[in-house]
Coordinates of C-alpha atoms in Angstrom, one line a residue:
X1 CA 347.8 175.9 223.4
X2 CA 346.8 175.5 227.0
X3 CA 344.2 172.9 225.9
X4 CA 346.6 171.0 223.6
X5 CA 350.1 171.5 225.0
X6 CA 352.9 170.0 222.8
X7 CA 351.0 167.4 220.9
X8 CA 351.6 165.9 217.4
X9 CA 348.6 165.7 215.1
X10 CA 347.8 163.6 212.0
X11 CA 345.2 162.8 209.5
X12 CA 345.0 159.8 207.1
X13 CA 344.0 159.3 203.5
X14 CA 342.8 156.2 201.8
X15 CA 342.8 157.7 198.3
X16 CA 346.3 159.1 197.7
X17 CA 345.6 162.4 199.5
X18 CA 342.5 163.5 197.7
X19 CA 340.5 163.3 200.9
X20 CA 341.7 163.3 204.5
X21 CA 340.3 161.9 207.8
X22 CA 339.6 164.2 210.7
X23 CA 342.6 165.5 212.5
X24 CA 343.6 163.3 215.5
X25 CA 346.2 163.4 218.2
X26 CA 349.1 161.0 217.8
X27 CA 349.2 158.9 220.9
X28 CA 350.9 155.8 222.3
X29 CA 349.4 152.4 221.4
X30 CA 347.9 152.2 224.9
X31 CA 345.9 155.4 224.2
X32 CA 348.0 157.7 226.5
X33 CA 349.3 161.1 225.4
X34 CA 352.9 162.3 225.2
X35 CA 354.5 165.7 224.8
X36 CA 356.5 166.8 221.8
X37 CA 357.7 170.3 220.9
X38 CA 357.2 172.0 217.5
X39 CA 360.3 170.5 216.0
X40 CA 361.4 168.4 213.0
X41 CA 360.2 164.8 213.1
X42 CA 360.2 162.1 210.5
X43 CA 358.4 158.9 209.5
X44 CA 360.3 156.3 207.4
X45 CA 359.9 152.7 206.4
X46 CA 362.6 150.1 206.7
X47 CA 363.2 148.3 203.4
X48 CA 364.6 145.3 205.4
X49 CA 361.5 144.5 207.4
X50 CA 358.8 146.9 206.2
X51 CA 358.3 148.5 209.6
X52 CA 357.2 152.1 209.8
X53 CA 359.4 154.2 212.2
X54 CA 359.1 157.6 213.7
X55 CA 361.9 159.8 215.0
X56 CA 361.0 162.8 217.2
X57 CA 361.6 164.8 220.3
X58 CA 359.4 163.5 223.2
X59 CA 359.6 165.4 226.4
X60 CA 358.5 164.6 229.9
X61 CA 356.9 168.0 230.5
X62 CA 354.8 170.2 228.2
X63 CA 357.1 172.1 225.8
X64 CA 357.1 175.8 225.3
X65 CA 356.7 176.2 221.6
X66 CA 359.8 174.8 219.8
X67 CA 361.6 173.5 222.8
X68 CA 363.1 171.8 224.5
X69 CA 364.5 169.8 221.5
X70 CA 365.7 166.9 223.5
X71 CA 365.6 164.0 224.1
X72 CA 365.4 162.4 220.6
X73 CA 363.7 159.0 220.2
X74 CA 363.0 156.4 217.5
X75 CA 359.9 154.2 217.8
X76 CA 357.8 151.8 215.7
X77 CA 354.4 152.9 214.5
X78 CA 351.4 150.6 214.9
X79 CA 349.8 151.2 211.5
X80 CA 346.5 149.5 212.5
X81 CA 345.9 152.0 215.3
X82 CA 348.0 154.9 213.9
X83 CA 349.9 155.0 217.2
X84 CA 353.4 155.0 218.5
X85 CA 354.4 151.6 220.0
X86 CA 355.4 152.7 223.5
X87 CA 357.4 149.5 224.1
X88 CA 359.5 150.2 221.0
X89 CA 360.8 153.6 222.2
X90 CA 364.6 153.8 221.9
X91 CA 366.5 156.9 223.1
X92 CA 368.8 158.1 220.3
X93 CA 370.4 161.0 222.2
X94 CA 369.7 163.4 225.0
X95 CA 371.1 166.6 226.4
X96 CA 374.4 165.9 228.1
X97 CA 375.8 167.3 231.4
X98 CA 377.0 170.8 231.0
X99 CA 375.3 171.4 227.7
X100 CA 373.0 174.5 227.4
X101 CA 369.2 174.0 227.8
X102 CA 368.9 175.3 224.3
X103 CA 370.7 172.4 222.7
X104 CA 368.8 171.1 219.7
X105 CA 368.6 167.4 218.9
X106 CA 366.2 167.9 216.0
X107 CA 368.3 168.8 213.0
X108 CA 368.7 165.4 211.4
X109 CA 368.4 163.4 208.2
X110 CA 367.7 159.7 207.8
X111 CA 369.2 157.4 205.2
X112 CA 369.0 153.7 204.6
X113 CA 372.3 152.1 203.5
X114 CA 371.5 150.4 200.2
X115 CA 373.9 147.5 200.8
X116 CA 373.3 146.6 204.5
X117 CA 369.7 148.2 204.8
X118 CA 370.9 149.6 208.1
X119 CA 369.3 152.9 209.2
X120 CA 371.7 155.9 209.5
X121 CA 370.7 159.1 211.2
X122 CA 372.9 162.1 210.8
X123 CA 372.4 165.0 213.3
X124 CA 374.0 168.4 213.9
X125 CA 373.8 168.9 217.7
X126 CA 373.2 172.7 217.5
X127 CA 374.0 174.4 220.7
X128 CA 376.2 171.7 222.2
X129 CA 378.9 174.4 222.9
X130 CA 377.5 177.4 224.7
X131 CA 380.3 179.7 223.6
X132 CA 379.8 178.8 219.9
X133 CA 376.1 178.0 219.7
X134 CA 375.9 177.6 215.9
X135 CA 379.2 175.6 215.6
X136 CA 378.5 172.0 216.2
X137 CA 379.6 168.6 215.1
X138 CA 377.6 166.2 212.9
X139 CA 377.1 162.8 214.5
X140 CA 376.1 159.5 212.9
X141 CA 373.8 157.1 214.7
X142 CA 373.3 153.6 213.1
X143 CA 370.5 151.2 213.7
X144 CA 370.1 147.6 212.4
X145 CA 366.4 146.6 212.2
X146 CA 365.9 143.0 213.1
X147 CA 365.9 140.6 210.1
X148 CA 362.5 138.9 209.5

């Protein structure tokens, strides 16, 4: 809405989801807000180090509904404050020169390699080719969380 342009919201539970806290805006750990379109995002925990991560589109300007769906970031979550650690933001991918404004960097899945415990993100870059919008390659992005 005009009052809450492109925000992510959350609530917490201390009893397995039977009761929920009040809804709050997800913010950076310094208390500042960020913009994020209505698009797929995921939280996941690294088995290697136990860190909770978040993958999402974060935009410099207020989004218009579901877009833009770029750039895509990964960041650590401060679980004490229920906030995104600003200093941990890592750009996964962004719209490339010549790609349509409608490119979507939000159609992804996240896996953890059982042997290496590396994080693997697989993403279809829908719209990367303007002439064949729905025909896109699947890309693999790999991350190695620090040990201990």
